[in-house]
Short mmCIF file of C-alpha atoms in Angstrom, two decimals:
data_model
loop_
_atom_site.label_atom_id
_atom_site.label_comp_id
_atom_site.label_asym_id
_atom_site.label_seq_id
_atom_site.Cartn_x
_atom_site.Cartn_y
_atom_site.Cartn_z
CA UNK O 309 43.66 140.04 -50.72
CA UNK O 310 42.96 136.42 -49.03
CA UNK O 311 41.53 133.87 -51.01
CA UNK O 312 38.45 132.09 -50.55
CA UNK O 313 40.00 128.64 -52.35
CA UNK O 314 43.28 127.43 -51.46
CA UNK O 315 44.77 123.94 -53.75
CA UNK O 316 47.87 122.73 -52.86
CA UNK O 317 49.92 120.44 -54.36
CA UNK O 318 51.75 117.10 -53.07
CA UNK O 319 50.52 117.35 -49.76
CA UNK O 320 52.02 113.23 -49.15
CA UNK O 321 55.39 115.83 -48.58
CA UNK O 322 56.12 117.21 -45.93
CA UNK O 323 55.77 121.20 -47.48
CA UNK O 324 52.94 121.01 -48.93
CA UNK O 325 51.54 119.16 -46.04
CA UNK O 326 52.34 121.42 -43.37
CA UNK O 327 51.84 124.53 -45.74
CA UNK O 328 48.45 123.38 -46.31
CA UNK O 329 47.39 122.85 -42.76
CA UNK O 330 48.51 126.36 -41.95
CA UNK O 331 46.70 127.13 -44.20
CA UNK O 332 43.54 125.16 -42.82
CA UNK O 333 44.07 127.39 -39.07
CA UNK O 334 43.12 131.22 -40.95
CA UNK O 335 40.02 131.80 -40.06
CA UNK O 336 39.79 133.58 -43.38
CA UNK O 337 40.55 131.45 -45.59
CA UNK O 338 37.19 129.09 -46.63
CA UNK O 339 38.34 126.05 -47.88
CA UNK O 340 41.73 124.57 -48.29
CA UNK O 341 41.82 121.15 -50.84
CA UNK O 342 45.60 119.19 -51.01
CA UNK O 343 45.84 117.42 -54.12
CA UNK O 344 48.72 114.23 -54.53
CA UNK O 345 48.68 111.19 -56.19
CA UNK O 346 49.28 109.21 -52.74
CA UNK O 347 47.83 109.48 -49.68
CA UNK O 348 49.39 111.87 -46.70
CA UNK O 349 51.42 109.51 -43.85
CA UNK O 350 49.57 108.98 -40.82
CA UNK O 351 51.28 112.37 -38.85
CA UNK O 352 50.99 114.40 -41.90
CA UNK O 353 47.24 114.17 -42.33
CA UNK O 354 46.93 115.47 -38.10
CA UNK O 355 49.34 118.37 -39.64
CA UNK O 356 46.69 118.69 -42.68
CA UNK O 357 44.34 119.79 -40.18
CA UNK O 358 41.08 120.99 -41.06
CA UNK O 359 42.24 121.04 -45.05
CA UNK O 360 40.25 118.30 -47.63
CA UNK O 361 42.48 115.69 -48.96
CA UNK O 362 41.75 114.71 -52.49
CA UNK O 363 43.44 112.03 -53.84
CA UNK O 364 44.38 113.34 -57.73
CA UNK O 365 47.27 113.65 -60.75
CA UNK O 366 48.15 116.54 -61.22
CA UNK O 367 49.14 114.82 -64.05
CA UNK O 368 45.74 113.41 -65.06
CA UNK O 369 43.12 115.92 -67.20
CA UNK O 370 40.50 115.26 -63.82
CA UNK O 371 42.84 118.14 -61.94
CA UNK O 372 41.17 120.70 -64.37
CA UNK O 373 37.73 119.61 -62.55
CA UNK O 374 38.82 119.39 -59.42
CA UNK O 375 39.53 123.55 -59.32
CA UNK O 376 36.69 124.53 -61.83
CA UNK O 377 34.02 122.37 -59.18
CA UNK O 378 34.98 123.97 -55.99
CA UNK O 379 36.04 127.32 -56.97
CA UNK O 380 39.55 127.14 -56.87
CA UNK O 381 40.91 130.74 -56.42
CA UNK O 382 44.07 130.12 -55.17
CA UNK O 383 46.58 127.67 -56.36
CA UNK O 384 50.07 126.68 -54.52
CA UNK O 385 51.77 124.48 -56.37
CA UNK O 386 54.90 122.57 -53.99
CA UNK O 387 54.56 118.93 -55.58
CA UNK O 388 57.89 118.59 -57.81
CA UNK O 389 60.17 116.22 -57.06
CA UNK O 390 63.54 117.25 -55.36
CA UNK O 391 64.08 115.64 -51.99
CA UNK O 392 62.85 112.15 -52.00
CA UNK O 393 64.90 108.52 -53.12
CA UNK O 394 65.97 108.38 -56.49
CA UNK O 395 63.35 107.61 -59.07
CA UNK O 396 63.78 106.68 -63.13
CA UNK O 397 64.45 109.54 -63.92
CA UNK O 398 61.15 109.68 -66.67
CA UNK O 399 58.61 109.70 -63.97
CA UNK O 400 60.17 112.63 -62.22
CA UNK O 401 60.18 114.72 -65.23
CA UNK O 402 56.98 113.19 -66.14
CA UNK O 403 55.58 114.41 -62.76
CA UNK O 404 58.35 117.38 -62.33
CA UNK O 405 57.83 118.90 -66.55
CA UNK O 406 54.06 117.09 -67.30
CA UNK O 407 52.74 117.44 -63.86
CA UNK O 408 53.44 120.66 -64.02
CA UNK O 409 51.59 121.55 -67.80
CA UNK O 410 48.60 119.32 -66.68
CA UNK O 411 48.20 122.00 -63.90
CA UNK O 412 49.10 125.11 -65.83
CA UNK O 413 46.30 124.44 -68.33
CA UNK O 414 43.65 123.50 -65.93
CA UNK O 415 44.10 126.49 -64.15
CA UNK O 416 44.42 128.05 -67.20
CA UNK O 417 41.08 127.21 -68.57
CA UNK O 418 39.47 128.14 -64.48
CA UNK O 419 37.79 131.70 -64.87
CA UNK O 420 37.94 131.38 -60.79
CA UNK O 421 42.44 130.92 -60.20
CA UNK O 422 43.68 134.59 -59.03
CA UNK O 423 46.66 133.17 -57.93
CA UNK O 424 49.51 130.63 -58.70
CA UNK O 425 52.12 130.66 -55.90
CA UNK O 426 54.80 127.51 -57.79
CA UNK O 427 58.15 126.28 -55.72
CA UNK O 428 60.89 125.99 -57.22
CA UNK O 429 64.81 125.67 -56.71
CA UNK O 430 67.92 128.18 -57.19
CA UNK O 431 68.98 124.92 -58.87
CA UNK O 432 67.85 126.57 -62.11
CA UNK O 433 70.80 129.27 -61.56
CA UNK O 434 73.13 125.86 -62.45
CA UNK O 435 76.44 125.47 -60.94
CA UNK O 436 80.05 126.19 -62.24
CA UNK O 437 83.10 127.55 -62.36
CA UNK O 438 82.34 130.56 -63.65
CA UNK O 439 79.85 131.31 -61.84
CA UNK O 440 79.43 135.28 -60.37
CA UNK O 441 79.77 135.17 -56.40
CA UNK O 442 75.94 136.06 -55.81
CA UNK O 443 73.11 134.88 -58.11
CA UNK O 444 69.64 137.93 -58.34
CA UNK O 445 66.67 137.32 -59.64
CA UNK O 446 67.94 138.71 -63.46
CA UNK O 447 70.56 136.43 -64.60
CA UNK O 448 71.31 134.12 -66.27
CA UNK O 449 73.09 130.84 -65.52
CA UNK O 450 76.81 130.66 -66.91
CA UNK O 451 76.38 126.72 -67.60
CA UNK O 452 72.23 126.00 -68.65
CA UNK O 453 71.33 123.24 -65.70
CA UNK O 454 71.59 119.76 -68.61
CA UNK O 455 69.75 116.44 -66.08
CA UNK O 456 68.00 115.94 -63.11
CA UNK O 457 65.72 118.24 -61.58
CA UNK O 458 67.28 121.26 -62.06
CA UNK O 459 67.55 121.02 -65.95
CA UNK O 460 62.96 120.80 -65.07
CA UNK O 461 63.07 123.43 -63.10
CA UNK O 462 64.24 124.97 -65.98
CA UNK O 463 61.59 124.22 -68.24
CA UNK O 464 58.81 124.58 -65.07
CA UNK O 465 59.36 127.85 -64.99
CA UNK O 466 58.88 128.89 -68.91
CA UNK O 467 55.78 127.03 -68.87
CA UNK O 468 54.90 129.21 -65.92
CA UNK O 469 56.23 132.60 -67.76
CA UNK O 470 53.77 131.55 -69.97
CA UNK O 471 51.33 130.60 -67.92
CA UNK O 472 51.69 134.68 -67.65
CA UNK O 473 51.28 135.71 -70.49
CA UNK O 474 47.99 133.93 -71.55
CA UNK O 475 46.77 134.73 -68.41
CA UNK O 476 46.91 138.13 -67.31
CA UNK O 477 44.53 138.88 -64.43
CA UNK O 478 47.04 136.18 -62.27
CA UNK O 479 48.96 136.84 -59.83
CA UNK O 480 51.94 134.44 -60.62
CA UNK O 481 54.67 133.78 -57.55
CA UNK O 482 57.95 131.88 -58.43
CA UNK O 483 59.85 131.20 -55.83
CA UNK O 484 63.29 130.06 -56.08
CA UNK O 485 64.04 128.10 -52.96
CA UNK O 486 68.19 127.56 -51.63
CA UNK O 487 68.13 123.56 -50.42
CA UNK O 488 65.91 123.26 -47.51
CA UNK O 489 66.95 121.62 -43.98
CA UNK O 490 66.41 120.89 -41.07
CA UNK O 491 65.59 117.25 -38.75
CA UNK O 492 62.02 116.47 -40.35
CA UNK O 493 63.51 116.94 -44.20
CA UNK O 494 64.57 113.99 -46.03
CA UNK O 495 66.86 114.66 -48.97
CA UNK O 496 69.32 114.27 -50.64
CA UNK O 497 71.83 116.70 -49.09
CA UNK O 498 70.92 115.88 -45.33
CA UNK O 499 71.44 111.70 -46.63
CA UNK O 500 74.58 113.10 -47.91
CA UNK O 501 75.33 114.45 -44.65
CA UNK O 502 74.78 111.89 -42.40
CA UNK O 503 76.83 109.62 -44.07
CA UNK O 504 79.88 108.73 -41.77
CA UNK O 505 82.13 108.77 -45.17
CA UNK O 506 81.52 111.88 -47.08
CA UNK O 507 82.88 112.09 -50.71
CA UNK O 508 84.28 115.65 -51.98
CA UNK O 509 86.24 117.30 -54.97
CA UNK O 510 89.49 117.14 -53.73
CA UNK O 511 90.77 120.78 -54.63
CA UNK O 512 87.42 122.26 -53.92
CA UNK O 513 84.67 123.87 -50.96
CA UNK O 514 82.06 124.94 -51.80
CA UNK O 515 79.83 127.42 -50.51
CA UNK O 516 76.45 126.35 -49.24
CA UNK O 517 73.41 128.28 -48.56
CA UNK O 518 70.83 126.40 -46.98
CA UNK O 519 66.63 127.57 -46.04
CA UNK O 520 65.68 125.83 -42.90
CA UNK O 521 61.86 124.64 -43.50
CA UNK O 522 59.48 126.97 -40.81
CA UNK O 523 61.38 129.74 -43.10
CA UNK O 524 59.97 127.73 -46.14
CA UNK O 525 57.34 126.61 -45.22
CA UNK O 526 56.78 131.57 -43.78
CA UNK O 527 57.72 132.45 -46.77
CA UNK O 528 54.60 129.77 -49.16
CA UNK O 529 52.60 131.12 -46.54
CA UNK O 530 52.53 134.51 -46.74
CA UNK O 531 52.35 134.24 -51.05
CA UNK O 532 49.11 132.17 -50.42
CA UNK O 533 47.84 134.92 -48.22
CA UNK O 534 48.53 138.24 -49.77
CA UNK O 535 48.85 139.17 -53.34
CA UNK O 536 53.05 139.71 -53.48
CA UNK O 537 52.90 138.57 -57.65
CA UNK O 538 56.89 138.20 -58.89
CA UNK O 539 60.45 136.18 -58.74
CA UNK O 540 61.39 135.69 -55.45
CA UNK O 541 65.02 133.67 -54.57
CA UNK O 542 64.20 132.93 -50.82
CA UNK O 543 67.90 131.43 -48.49
CA UNK O 544 68.84 132.31 -45.14
CA UNK O 545 71.35 134.55 -43.86
CA UNK O 546 74.97 133.69 -44.04
CA UNK O 547 77.14 130.87 -45.54
CA UNK O 548 78.60 127.62 -44.65
CA UNK O 549 81.35 125.96 -46.47
CA UNK O 550 80.92 122.33 -46.94
CA UNK O 551 83.71 121.46 -45.02
CA UNK O 552 82.87 123.44 -42.18
CA UNK O 553 79.40 121.54 -41.90
CA UNK O 554 80.99 118.65 -42.25
CA UNK O 555 82.55 118.93 -39.57
CA UNK O 556 79.90 120.21 -37.80
CA UNK O 557 78.28 117.02 -38.64
CA UNK O 558 80.77 115.10 -37.12
CA UNK O 559 81.62 113.39 -40.86
CA UNK O 560 84.73 112.58 -42.12
CA UNK O 561 85.09 113.64 -45.58
CA UNK O 562 86.86 111.77 -48.49
CA UNK O 563 88.48 114.26 -50.83
CA UNK O 564 88.27 112.70 -54.33
CA UNK O 565 89.91 113.44 -57.77
CA UNK O 566 87.44 115.20 -59.74
CA UNK O 567 88.02 112.72 -63.01
CA UNK O 568 86.42 109.85 -59.85
CA UNK O 569 83.22 112.34 -59.29
CA UNK O 570 81.30 109.86 -61.65
CA UNK O 571 81.36 106.67 -60.58
CA UNK O 572 81.57 107.25 -56.69
CA UNK O 573 77.78 108.82 -57.38
CA UNK O 574 77.04 106.26 -59.27
CA UNK O 575 78.18 104.00 -56.75
CA UNK O 576 76.36 106.08 -53.72
CA UNK O 577 72.90 105.73 -56.00
CA UNK O 578 73.58 101.79 -56.49
CA UNK O 579 73.40 101.52 -51.89
CA UNK O 580 71.06 103.55 -51.81
CA UNK O 581 72.88 105.97 -49.44
CA UNK O 582 72.54 109.20 -51.23
CA UNK O 583 70.95 109.91 -54.37
CA UNK O 584 73.77 111.91 -56.09
CA UNK O 585 73.72 113.39 -59.66
CA UNK O 586 75.94 114.48 -61.56
CA UNK O 587 74.22 118.29 -61.28
CA UNK O 588 73.92 116.84 -56.81
CA UNK O 589 78.06 116.66 -56.99
CA UNK O 590 78.73 119.65 -59.69
CA UNK O 591 76.59 121.49 -56.51
CA UNK O 592 79.03 120.25 -54.22
CA UNK O 593 81.85 121.01 -56.37
CA UNK O 594 81.25 125.17 -56.97
CA UNK O 595 78.31 125.81 -54.20
CA UNK O 596 75.84 128.24 -54.88
CA UNK O 597 74.94 131.45 -53.19
CA UNK O 598 71.28 133.94 -53.88
CA UNK O 599 71.12 137.45 -53.11
CA UNK O 600 68.11 137.94 -51.67
CA UNK O 601 67.47 141.65 -51.00
CA UNK O 602 64.31 141.71 -53.52
CA UNK O 603 62.67 139.32 -50.50
CA UNK O 604 63.21 141.43 -48.37
CA UNK O 605 62.67 144.87 -48.88
CA UNK O 606 59.49 143.87 -51.70
CA UNK O 607 58.40 140.72 -50.76
CA UNK O 608 58.27 141.95 -47.09
CA UNK O 609 60.20 138.51 -45.39
CA UNK O 610 63.30 138.09 -43.72
CA UNK O 611 64.41 134.59 -42.12
CA UNK O 612 64.31 133.93 -39.36
CA UNK O 613 67.51 130.62 -39.20
CA UNK O 614 70.58 131.67 -40.81
CA UNK O 615 72.71 129.19 -42.46
CA UNK O 616 74.63 127.96 -39.88
CA UNK O 617 71.58 127.68 -37.19
CA UNK O 618 69.26 125.87 -39.89
CA UNK O 619 72.13 123.31 -40.67
CA UNK O 620 72.68 122.79 -36.70
CA UNK O 621 69.60 122.15 -35.74
CA UNK O 622 69.72 119.43 -38.66
CA UNK O 623 72.69 117.73 -36.64
CA UNK O 624 70.68 117.89 -33.29
CA UNK O 625 67.77 117.57 -34.45
CA UNK O 626 68.78 113.71 -36.03
CA UNK O 627 71.77 113.75 -33.51
CA UNK O 628 74.59 113.23 -35.32
CA UNK O 629 77.16 111.80 -33.27
CA UNK O 630 80.79 112.14 -34.33
CA UNK O 631 82.49 109.23 -35.86
CA UNK O 632 85.47 110.87 -34.68
CA UNK O 633 85.82 112.30 -31.21
CA UNK O 634 86.29 115.73 -32.14
CA UNK O 635 89.42 116.46 -29.79
CA UNK O 636 91.35 112.95 -32.01
CA UNK O 637 90.68 114.90 -35.23
CA UNK O 638 91.44 118.29 -33.39
CA UNK O 639 95.09 116.87 -31.55
CA UNK O 640 95.49 114.79 -35.76
CA UNK O 641 94.65 117.96 -38.10
CA UNK O 642 97.70 119.87 -35.07
CA UNK O 643 99.91 117.16 -35.62
CA UNK O 644 99.96 117.36 -39.21
CA UNK O 645 100.42 120.59 -39.55
CA UNK O 646 103.48 120.39 -37.22
CA UNK O 647 105.10 117.91 -39.95
CA UNK O 648 103.70 120.76 -42.59
CA UNK O 649 105.56 122.76 -40.76
CA UNK O 650 108.90 121.28 -40.67
CA UNK O 651 109.16 119.91 -44.05
CA UNK O 652 108.58 123.61 -45.09
#
């Protein structure tokens, strides 16, 4: 059933603003409210179209009044902090976890709410050398995330499950997205691949499964407009090895010993070049791939962009130029290979 009143959180950022605008384009949707504690930039405001902006902090109990007075029947929670520049850990946790708790409490109190869509992350599976080749929705992580946004996401999902038990009349859709990458996405990963010298862990070449933002928006829109409860992995087809991705971006990989990972992560955070937390460095060490069969079979969605196509769109859209001419790199690689062959 098409919703009458939709509330979308996180509209000061790319996904939230664009989603609110696309939902507002549907004439069958009566009203779309876009909520955030910060006013969206001018470009994002235009993307919101006829969606109404409501300046409110979901950590404030006022959110319950907004949901109740507007008779919101569908809530899309897209405001989890995954893409921003480094912020104080306490502030991030408060927004991610406390904000979600307040929002869920408001939904629980309202008799109008009939659907909840939550934008989560595949980071809840963690990253470990003991991981399976592919995670499906029923699998538990081998090592629970111990820090950062991934740990917050695990807690958030726990609260969402609790809400589902308390309000079985509400359809709950939880979407575990792989990392978004595209020309207009500013995230930890896009900043990482924009570095001229990209640190990697010596001896490891992680498998990366990515997602184009257009596919992410299409999935969220479908979840909001149709009745599709459940937990779904959302990722593009195919994988890229970390080394392949670095070469496709024209960057220079800098392998470092595992013992140097933590000090260098601190350096990059301090230099404001890339907010690489310990958990994110583990991901870039081991990688992560999820099974999307349930997304195709039960949710009825197949991403249009493969992992490789999404990454190439990011590279071309950002107009990343090779740090060193590719022919020079290839020539050097050939010479190194010949030298290794002679030494054997």
